[in-house]
Amino acid sequence: MKRILFSLALVLTANLLFAQKGSVTGVLVDSANQKTTLNYATVSVFKGADTVLSTYKLSDDKGIFKINNLEIGVKYRLVINAWMYNIVRKEVSITVTEPNVNFGSLALSEKRNNLNEVVILSERPPVIVRKDTIEFNAESFKTLPSAVVEDLLKKLPGVAIDANGAIMVNGKSVSKILVDGKEFFGGDQQIATKNLPANIIDKVQLSDDPEAKRRDPDVVAGNIPQIINLKLKKAIKSGAFGKIYAGGGFKELFEAGGIMNFFRDTTQVSVLGYGNNVNKPGFSISDVMRIGGFSRSGVNSTSVNSDGGFSLNGISFGGSMNGGVQKSAGGGANFNTITKKGLKINGKYFLGYSDNFNDTQTDVDQMLGNRRLFTNSQSLQNNINYSHNFGGKIEAKLDSLTKLIIEPNVSIGIANNDGTLVTSTFNNNFQLESEGNNISKLKGRTTDYNISTNLWKDFKKKGRSLNLTLNVSQRDNLTDNFNINESNFYLPQSPTVLLDQLRDNSIFNFNINLNGNYSEPLSKVLTLSIASSANYIDNENALVTFFRNPNNQAYDMAVPSLSETVNQSGYKTNNRVSLRWAITKDLNIQPGFVFNTIDLKNEFTNNQNFDQHFNFFAPQLTIRYKNLNFSYSPSFREADVRYLQPIANNTNQFYIQNGNSNLRPSKTHQVNMNLYKYDTQKTLSYNLYLGGSVQNDGVIMSRVIGDGGVQTVTPVNRDGIWQFHSNGSISKDFKSTKKQFTVSASYWGNYNKSYVIVNNIISESKIINGGPRIGGRINLNDKLEFGETYSFGFNKSFYTDNFFRDLNYYNHGSDTELIIRIPKKVVWETNYRLQYNTQTLNGQNNTISFWNAAVTTLFMKNDRLQLKLSVNDILNTNNRRYVYITENTARDLRTNNIGRHGLLTLTYNIQNFGGKVGGKDTMFRF
């Protein structure tokens, strides 16, 4: 009995010891003046003589620190580091009788010399807060052998990285990444984080961007961008990194590619090439932005879809942008260097190729009084595109206060598109009213020339600055659009309409834009800002339509009623003057006014010419209080020249679009409010955004729907167009040396008030949509990662005229991801996406599921060689579905996809640092 009681006592004692936790608290003060607290000092905790870091904390803004979850019966060693103070070590034992130890005030003595104290290597603090720099010891944050810098940054407290690789530090954006204090690959933010191995990093230093302070001396602390400096381990000053991969599967599927980067001191060279027919880009968009040099030479246009496909400056880098099945290939090179005189030079070239087959089925439901129209269409489109991009950048620091940047760029795009469109329209009783069959072929070539020059001048007087930008661009867009169309109408019965035509459209746009910004401090609290923009444009839109000649089968029968040339030339100016008043350190108000002018001449070959002369004057206002920003800004914009072209676009006989040369410029009044806050101690961030605009003379489409559902649309002006948007989020990080957990919640909402005009019936329309989103992610020592998100959305439309029917639907979505790294050299991963929609058109399935899975086996040192077996779309969903409300219609779009397929891919990651760069000794030294 005694043995049993004794055993029970031992078990109870063990359980008590296991369950109970202790803590250590204290206040750090200056030994000479104990009223001075030492804020943001590092308190590192080690177990006894152990050299492995257990945990750490920073003292708060009152010098207080508290470390929880310490084990009972363990002797700990505390190592306290504060900038410009001597290190203090304390021994402490956590016992059952005294689990919570309070040191009271701990005094640290100030260093009296400039010599660095000899720090025991095993006691290097994980973080040191200097005057304006936070420094992390990389070795204190364990990562996998194959980890890159981005994986290391994710483990640092206060650092957050989104899906696109954008980095936030303590709620502030990162403006630049440096390596050993120098710009790496032209100063791109992500090239180092995505490619440099974590195990070559000695320290990660975070500091405020001094250029941001110089540009705006009154910028609040919470809005100052951050700079990350990666201190490499000794002897690593040059090297090469990259990857090569190749894979294949059934149905003749394949993917292959390689990307290689060489750097030595101030020179970097990168090359890449890829090809696949598995519907995805050869590289991620962040790879191309970083390594391809686009972020250095400038991006004028970006398109991204939910499946990862993207294009930059019109160059496709693979991945279907609108569903479908795609073959893609590309290649290019980038060069970046800094001369001895500090001149930064960048050059790049990229070639992109894509061959996309798209099968899209669309169902449209619209109520028109007692009449209801159901339209079903199927579009088969095969688009082949080639694109070339040449670019460069020269950055010269003329003196300590003056910087000059010159950026030339040339883009060439070639398109060959073939398609068929079959359309059927039904009435209330599902009787066929009409049907059409359209065969199209488009050949086009687009060439863009652009050169941008920027001069930034600071002055010795603090706060005074001048910025001048000159942009000169020429865009030539030449297209030949062939259409063979047969349309049949049954209710009422009408003769078949046949159309066989060529639309030869040549568009030439020339633009010179000069911008100037000047800032002058009038006093310690008042700063005058003047901004002016002058724009000269010379645009031509020449359209000539030909019918096919039945005698020789050539397109040589010109159609004057469908041909027109518009020449638009003239000047526009945008002038802004404001006065910033710094009332307090946290509050400043910046009132001002805007004055815009438009003087344009519009000349037509077959229609009456007209001029546009408009002036626009309005106030503006910006208010900043701590992390809260509010702004009101007006704008004034003329109608696009393509809307002014008074010629109908009849390439789709069931949707004919007219032009309107009488359109007036639109006037928009926009308001924005943004609040962003990050709590360093609680690793809690939240933000709130409210924004909207009220537009007068906005452009909407007036529609006439005739027999057979034929729609003729004309752009018209309308006052009272409102658009408002709001979003907000809150997230909390829990990070330790082996565990990470993030939970977040967010919402979004839109309110749009506009007008619907159909058959001369005008109705005010209001569309409201939005919903919440919640998510969480857990990482257990990189052995298991689990992420889950759920979103709910609603879409509602309301109309003031009963001629139109109110519409509404709801959608639900969830994404689940699981990654397991057990055993050591094997990675299991799977993700599952579920979409549900309550809107039903044509009896479509409202639930769509996508399931992907893969297993990767790792080989060689640092897991350089990876063999991955992946199976995508396991459930063979084989399409993508989009449901939305526009004007007075509900639309359901479904596009084909590659369907279920598997791939076996072999990837070799190249990492070579500290040796000779170039040649096979670099690329293949294992």
C-alpha angles and dihedrals in degrees: 000000000000090000090052092049091045091050091048090050091052092049092048091047092049091048090048092050091047095047099042119081133191138211143207124214137175148141121250115218140169111264092219095047112020091190087071110084123204107234125200094010118155122247109191121192124209129175108247110291091348116127094206115100112240100187142317142205138196121231112245129239089285095050093254122139131183126183116194136186097046116159121251116245096023127120113223135194118216118203113193120199125183125170113263091006132103118257117261123203124197131185118212136172122208110215137175091248093046109026096152114057121192115193092187110205117003112196121211121194121227119247112255099195139043095241115113114241115246104252121201105244093229090053099055104139115242090229136018122190111210127182095289102351135079111206123196124197103228094207091062091066110063119215137176119275091251094046121129129207092273090061089051093049092052089062095053116098114252094017119117128179122193128211092273093053096253110151128219123189116197088336095311126112120244112239100183144014118214130187114209088344095305132104110262118216093349096317096295110168099222110030092089095040094051099040114023112090114244092227094069093057118099101178139005113212124194123195142154118275105251092200090060090054091049093050093049115017090184096054110134117243093247091059100049110114118232133235121214116207117193112206109206123214116262120286093021104116102127139023150120136258139173142106142254124203141175133178145160145185145176121310088045091285118163144165130189137162149138138208124190132183129189125188135177121171104307101351127085131177126185133182131182141177135174145166135181145149097209099097100256140102118264089233136011119269090248091056091054094043091050105034098025092058097234092128088054099046096036139260117236098177135018130186122185131172131201093256094059101261115137146167131203123203087350093305113126115218093189135278124097111274096200104022122272131105119295142192113199140174137172147160142183150147137234130200127193130174145155118221125220090262091055097258110152115212127186130178132173144171129191134181121196131188130183135173110190129183113195127187108187126179118191131190119193126189121189133166118216107180107284090350123085124189127202115189124189122185137173121201122194109190131175113188124185116188135179123190136184127191127188117182145157145174134208119192120185128180101213092187138336091288104033131072128181124195125187120186121182121184137177124189126184124188128186121190133190112178131175125183150157127210123196116189131186126183125198133189132222092289092048090250115153110253100173146344134196140191119203126185115192138182125185129190117183145164126196125189124186124190118185138166123182126191124190128185119189118189126184122187133215089249106086113249097016113119143152128205124186126183128184120188124183118183139171122191122187118187117182120179137170112199117191119194132184109183134178118186126185125193122197108167096075100013112242135170117272113267116221125192129180113170149143122222110201106195123181119182123185121182123184120182137178116187126183120187128184131184124184128181123192125180108220094183140339090287104027127070126177118214125192123184126178134175127190120190129189117192133185112180132171127190110186118183124180121176123201131188120215112261109232091208099059101009089235125131096241104120104103117212109211094190090059097041129083142146121214122195117191121183138156145083139299129188134192116193127181131181124182140166119215115210116194099205093173137350089272102034131061132161124204116190122177146137139250126220119186131179133192122192111170134158118210117195126186131190096216104019138057117284120233139181130223118216115168137158125197126191125178141147125251133198139192125187125185124187115172104298095348119097127185127181139175117195131171126207138188125204136173122227118273113265090236088064091050093057101107094210126102120241101224100169088116108046091201094053115039118178121203129197127232120209091187097069115133126215115269123240117210130189111196131189128189134182124184132180122184125173133172122189107208096195096047096034086227123145131182137170139184128197129189121176141152148150140222113210130194122194089018117166118251132161123257110205134202113195112197137176115321092021094283108164124205113189130193127185113239137172122253135176127222102043108158128191122178130173135183134180136167140174142185126196137179128200126205108190132173133156092275107016134056128180129176127185125184142174129191144163139200134195139179132195119189125180117187140131134267117208117189124163089346092304109128121202132172109237128201122191119189124183138157144105147181131280128198130185148162140190132195130192119190108196090311088289095101131019123182128178131180133178132177128189135185125195138184130197123192134169129193130192130195094213120067089219085086129055124231112243132202141163140163133221136197128197138178135182123198125186129182127183123181123184100193126155100032099256099037128082121195118192138170138167131193127194124192126191125185127180129183094206110100122192123170092353096292122171108261095203121071123177130190122193127181129174138177143174123208127196117204125214139179130020115326088007091279094158118059129182113195129189111192133178116196128197092010091178090053094232086162098187146062122229130204124182122184145149121243126173103320099334138090112216129197116192125186123183130188122250136191092265128204112355141149132216135192109204131182117202128186118195114208117212120167122155135170096021138090113308120225136029130056091299087070101039099043106029098124 
